Amino acid sequence: SQQGEEDPQALSIQEGENATMNCSYKTSINNLQWYRQNSGRGLVHLILIRSNEREKHSGRLRVTLDTSKKSSSLLITASRAADTASYFCATEKENRDDKIIFGKGTRLHILP
Amino acid sequence: DVKVTQSSRYLVKRTGEKVFLECVQDMDHENMFWYRQDPGLGLRLIYFSYDVKMKEKGDIPEGYSVSREKKERFSLILESASTNQTSMYLCASSFGTGDGYTFGSGTRLTVV
């Protein structure tokens, strides 16, 4: 039961540039979350944005949420080699207590 | 540093064996989850639990069972391992609705 879908599937940019990843989803949500996964490891929670929020910042990360379009974007500014990873959006649906559904992810590669 | 610990990073088992994957969290979280991650399919929810001795089926429970006898421990059981259960297994926990998940490092299981 896929809910979120990230775009693009893969992204390569030069170090120092900004990286933008998008997520679209299908049903109404309580919140949307972004996670990072380094190769072969577990996921790390980056940021959570609630359905009544439009924008949120955490360090070099900026997340926006447009509930009318059922979409979110994750912006990483001034990218670094260490940002190379897969990024997943995950949505907690309305009335689906505590359970979140993940998209398939965007693979981000930062070129030196 | 709070964490979720999965007992094995790599595991090789034979077809037909009963396999136990253990997950322990030290954050007093109510909720625990088991996912499997496969290339092209993303993360898929196998089982989850909101409380001790409670369990709920996720999207792909067939061939799996779980046990939660203590709050901090959530075990995934492959009753009779098959080659199509070769995958990366990820355990996660959360405090509740609107809380991000904390993931373990994953167990890469190979069934031969």
Short mmCIF file of C-alpha atoms in Angstrom, two decimals:
data_model
loop_
_atom_site.label_atom_id
_atom_site.label_comp_id
_atom_site.label_asym_id
_atom_site.label_seq_id
_atom_site.Cartn_x
_atom_site.Cartn_y
_atom_site.Cartn_z
CA SER A 1 0.00 0.00 0.00
CA GLN A 2 2.31 2.71 -1.32
CA GLN A 3 1.45 6.14 -0.04
CA GLY A 4 4.39 8.43 -0.68
CA GLU A 5 6.31 8.61 -3.92
CA GLU A 6 9.61 10.45 -4.16
CA ASP A 7 10.86 12.29 -7.18
CA PRO A 8 13.42 12.05 -8.65
CA GLN A 9 14.45 8.45 -8.06
CA ALA A 10 18.09 9.47 -8.28
CA LEU A 11 19.92 12.79 -8.16
CA SER A 12 23.58 13.72 -8.63
CA ILE A 13 24.82 17.21 -7.84
CA GLN A 14 28.11 18.97 -7.19
CA GLU A 15 29.23 19.52 -3.64
CA GLY A 16 28.07 22.92 -2.44
CA GLU A 17 24.94 22.96 -4.58
CA ASN A 18 21.45 22.65 -3.21
CA ALA A 19 19.50 19.40 -3.52
CA THR A 20 15.74 19.27 -3.78
CA MET A 21 13.66 16.14 -3.48
CA ASN A 22 9.92 15.90 -3.78
CA CYS A 23 7.31 13.62 -2.31
CA SER A 24 3.71 13.16 -3.40
CA TYR A 25 1.09 11.22 -1.48
CA LYS A 26 -2.47 10.12 -2.01
CA THR A 27 -4.59 10.48 1.11
CA SER A 28 -5.00 12.97 3.93
CA ILE A 29 -2.28 12.82 6.52
CA ASN A 30 -1.52 13.68 10.13
CA ASN A 31 2.12 14.33 9.39
CA LEU A 32 4.90 13.71 6.90
CA GLN A 33 8.42 12.71 7.82
CA TRP A 34 11.74 12.58 6.02
CA TYR A 35 14.42 10.00 6.71
CA ARG A 36 17.96 9.42 5.49
CA GLN A 37 19.57 6.05 4.93
CA ASN A 38 23.27 5.57 4.37
CA SER A 39 24.18 2.54 2.32
CA GLY A 40 23.34 -0.71 4.06
CA ARG A 41 22.32 0.93 7.32
CA GLY A 42 19.15 1.79 9.19
CA LEU A 43 17.12 4.92 8.58
CA VAL A 44 17.67 8.14 10.49
CA HIS A 45 14.78 10.47 11.22
CA LEU A 46 15.47 13.96 9.86
CA ILE A 47 12.36 16.06 10.27
CA LEU A 48 8.62 15.80 10.84
CA ILE A 49 6.09 18.31 9.54
CA ARG A 50 2.49 18.25 10.71
CA SER A 51 -0.48 18.70 8.42
CA ASN A 52 -1.18 22.18 9.78
CA GLU A 53 2.40 23.34 9.11
CA ARG A 54 3.66 24.66 5.81
CA GLU A 55 7.39 24.91 6.31
CA LYS A 56 9.99 23.66 8.75
CA HIS A 57 13.74 24.09 9.09
CA SER A 58 16.44 22.05 10.75
CA GLY A 59 20.02 23.15 10.14
CA ARG A 60 20.64 22.88 6.37
CA LEU A 61 17.30 21.14 5.83
CA ARG A 62 14.13 22.86 4.76
CA VAL A 63 10.87 20.98 4.35
CA THR A 64 7.69 22.33 2.85
CA LEU A 65 4.26 20.78 2.85
CA ASP A 66 1.36 21.61 0.53
CA THR A 67 -1.67 19.63 1.65
CA SER A 68 -3.81 20.97 -1.19
CA LYS A 69 -1.42 19.40 -3.68
CA LYS A 70 -0.59 16.47 -1.41
CA SER A 71 3.09 17.09 -1.83
CA SER A 72 6.22 17.89 0.15
CA SER A 73 9.74 18.89 -0.71
CA LEU A 74 13.04 18.46 1.10
CA LEU A 75 15.76 20.99 0.37
CA ILE A 76 19.33 20.36 1.48
CA THR A 77 21.39 23.52 1.16
CA ALA A 78 25.15 23.70 0.59
CA SER A 79 25.42 19.95 0.07
CA ARG A 80 28.37 17.96 1.40
CA ALA A 81 29.83 14.59 0.50
CA ALA A 82 28.38 13.21 3.73
CA ASP A 83 24.88 13.97 2.42
CA THR A 84 25.24 11.13 -0.08
CA ALA A 85 22.46 8.75 0.93
CA SER A 86 18.91 7.68 0.13
CA TYR A 87 16.14 9.92 1.35
CA PHE A 88 12.66 8.66 2.12
CA CYS A 89 9.43 10.42 2.84
CA ALA A 90 6.93 8.72 5.10
CA THR A 91 3.36 9.66 5.83
CA GLU A 92 1.13 9.03 8.80
CA LYS A 93 -2.38 8.88 7.47
CA GLU A 94 -5.32 10.39 9.27
CA ASN A 95 -6.88 7.88 11.64
CA ARG A 96 -4.04 5.41 11.16
CA ASP A 97 -2.61 5.58 14.65
CA ASP A 98 1.14 5.71 14.74
CA LYS A 99 1.74 3.70 11.59
CA ILE A 100 3.66 5.38 8.78
CA ILE A 101 4.06 4.35 5.17
CA PHE A 102 7.32 4.90 3.33
CA GLY A 103 8.00 5.85 -0.25
CA LYS A 104 10.71 4.16 -2.31
CA GLY A 105 13.23 6.90 -1.81
CA THR A 106 15.51 9.24 -3.72
CA ARG A 107 19.16 8.27 -4.08
CA LEU A 108 21.27 11.38 -3.70
CA HIS A 109 24.90 11.40 -4.80
CA ILE A 110 27.09 14.39 -4.02
CA LEU A 111 29.96 14.73 -6.48
CA PRO A 112 33.29 16.11 -5.20
CA ASP B 1 22.40 7.90 23.36
CA VAL B 2 19.04 6.23 22.79
CA LYS B 3 18.93 3.40 20.39
CA VAL B 4 17.34 0.39 18.80
CA THR B 5 19.56 -2.67 18.71
CA GLN B 6 19.14 -5.55 16.30
CA SER B 7 20.94 -8.66 17.38
CA SER B 8 22.68 -9.51 14.10
CA ARG B 9 23.98 -7.43 11.19
CA TYR B 10 24.31 -10.40 8.86
CA LEU B 11 22.63 -13.78 9.02
CA VAL B 12 22.70 -16.80 6.73
CA LYS B 13 20.08 -19.49 7.22
CA ARG B 14 18.96 -22.57 5.36
CA THR B 15 15.58 -23.05 3.72
CA GLY B 16 13.09 -24.47 6.19
CA GLU B 17 14.88 -23.24 9.31
CA LYS B 18 13.04 -21.30 11.98
CA VAL B 19 14.66 -17.89 12.26
CA PHE B 20 14.46 -15.39 15.10
CA LEU B 21 15.34 -11.73 14.59
CA GLU B 22 15.62 -9.82 17.83
CA CYS B 23 15.13 -6.12 18.41
CA VAL B 24 15.60 -4.23 21.67
CA GLN B 25 14.96 -0.54 22.37
CA ASP B 26 16.03 1.41 25.42
CA MET B 27 13.72 4.41 25.05
CA ASP B 28 10.61 3.06 26.79
CA HIS B 29 8.77 3.43 23.48
CA GLU B 30 5.26 2.05 23.23
CA ASN B 31 5.35 1.19 19.55
CA MET B 32 7.62 -1.17 17.70
CA PHE B 33 7.72 -2.14 14.03
CA TRP B 34 9.31 -4.64 11.68
CA TYR B 35 9.96 -3.74 8.04
CA ARG B 36 11.70 -5.48 5.22
CA GLN B 37 13.52 -3.53 2.55
CA ASP B 38 14.07 -4.81 -0.97
CA PRO B 39 15.50 -3.05 -4.04
CA GLY B 40 12.78 -1.38 -6.03
CA LEU B 41 10.13 -2.10 -3.41
CA GLY B 42 11.15 0.24 -0.63
CA LEU B 43 10.23 -0.48 2.98
CA ARG B 44 7.25 -2.71 3.59
CA LEU B 45 5.64 -3.15 6.99
CA ILE B 46 5.50 -6.74 8.23
CA TYR B 47 4.12 -6.43 11.77
CA PHE B 48 3.83 -3.82 14.45
CA SER B 49 2.95 -3.64 18.11
CA TYR B 50 1.44 -0.87 20.22
CA ASP B 51 1.91 -2.56 23.57
CA VAL B 52 3.22 -5.63 25.29
CA LYS B 53 1.56 -8.81 24.03
CA MET B 54 -0.23 -6.87 21.32
CA LYS B 55 0.51 -7.25 17.62
CA GLU B 56 -1.00 -6.07 14.39
CA LYS B 57 -0.42 -7.28 10.86
CA GLY B 58 1.21 -4.95 8.44
CA ASP B 59 1.14 -5.12 4.68
CA ILE B 60 3.09 -8.37 4.22
CA PRO B 61 2.67 -10.62 7.29
CA GLU B 62 2.57 -13.92 5.44
CA GLY B 63 5.33 -16.28 6.51
CA TYR B 64 6.14 -14.22 9.59
CA SER B 65 5.05 -13.99 13.19
CA VAL B 66 6.10 -11.75 16.08
CA SER B 67 6.43 -11.82 19.81
CA ARG B 68 6.40 -8.98 22.32
CA GLU B 69 6.63 -10.34 25.82
CA LYS B 70 8.41 -7.28 27.21
CA LYS B 71 8.02 -3.64 26.29
CA GLU B 72 11.59 -3.24 25.14
CA ARG B 73 11.84 -6.36 22.97
CA PHE B 74 10.09 -7.18 19.70
CA SER B 75 11.02 -10.39 17.94
CA LEU B 76 10.33 -11.31 14.34
CA ILE B 77 10.00 -15.02 13.60
CA LEU B 78 10.28 -16.70 10.24
CA GLU B 79 8.47 -19.97 10.86
CA SER B 80 10.07 -21.78 7.93
CA ALA B 81 12.55 -19.64 6.08
CA SER B 82 12.31 -19.49 2.31
CA THR B 83 14.62 -17.95 -0.27
CA ASN B 84 12.09 -15.18 -1.03
CA GLN B 85 12.58 -13.98 2.53
CA THR B 86 16.15 -13.01 1.75
CA SER B 87 16.10 -9.31 2.52
CA MET B 88 17.19 -6.46 4.79
CA TYR B 89 15.07 -6.44 7.93
CA LEU B 90 14.67 -3.19 9.84
CA CYS B 91 13.25 -2.76 13.31
CA ALA B 92 11.95 0.61 14.52
CA SER B 93 10.29 2.08 17.57
CA SER B 94 8.36 5.24 18.37
CA PHE B 95 6.77 6.91 21.36
CA GLY B 96 3.42 7.51 19.70
CA THR B 97 1.44 9.42 17.13
CA GLY B 98 3.38 12.30 15.67
CA ASP B 99 6.70 10.96 16.86
CA GLY B 100 9.49 10.03 14.46
CA TYR B 101 10.76 6.49 14.33
CA THR B 102 14.12 5.34 15.63
CA PHE B 103 15.54 2.56 13.51
CA GLY B 104 18.01 -0.19 14.24
CA SER B 105 20.98 -0.78 11.93
CA GLY B 106 19.23 -3.61 10.12
CA THR B 107 19.79 -7.33 9.68
CA ARG B 108 20.69 -8.56 6.26
CA LEU B 109 19.25 -12.06 6.08
CA THR B 110 20.21 -14.50 3.37
CA VAL B 111 18.26 -17.74 3.05
CA VAL B 112 20.04 -20.43 1.04
#
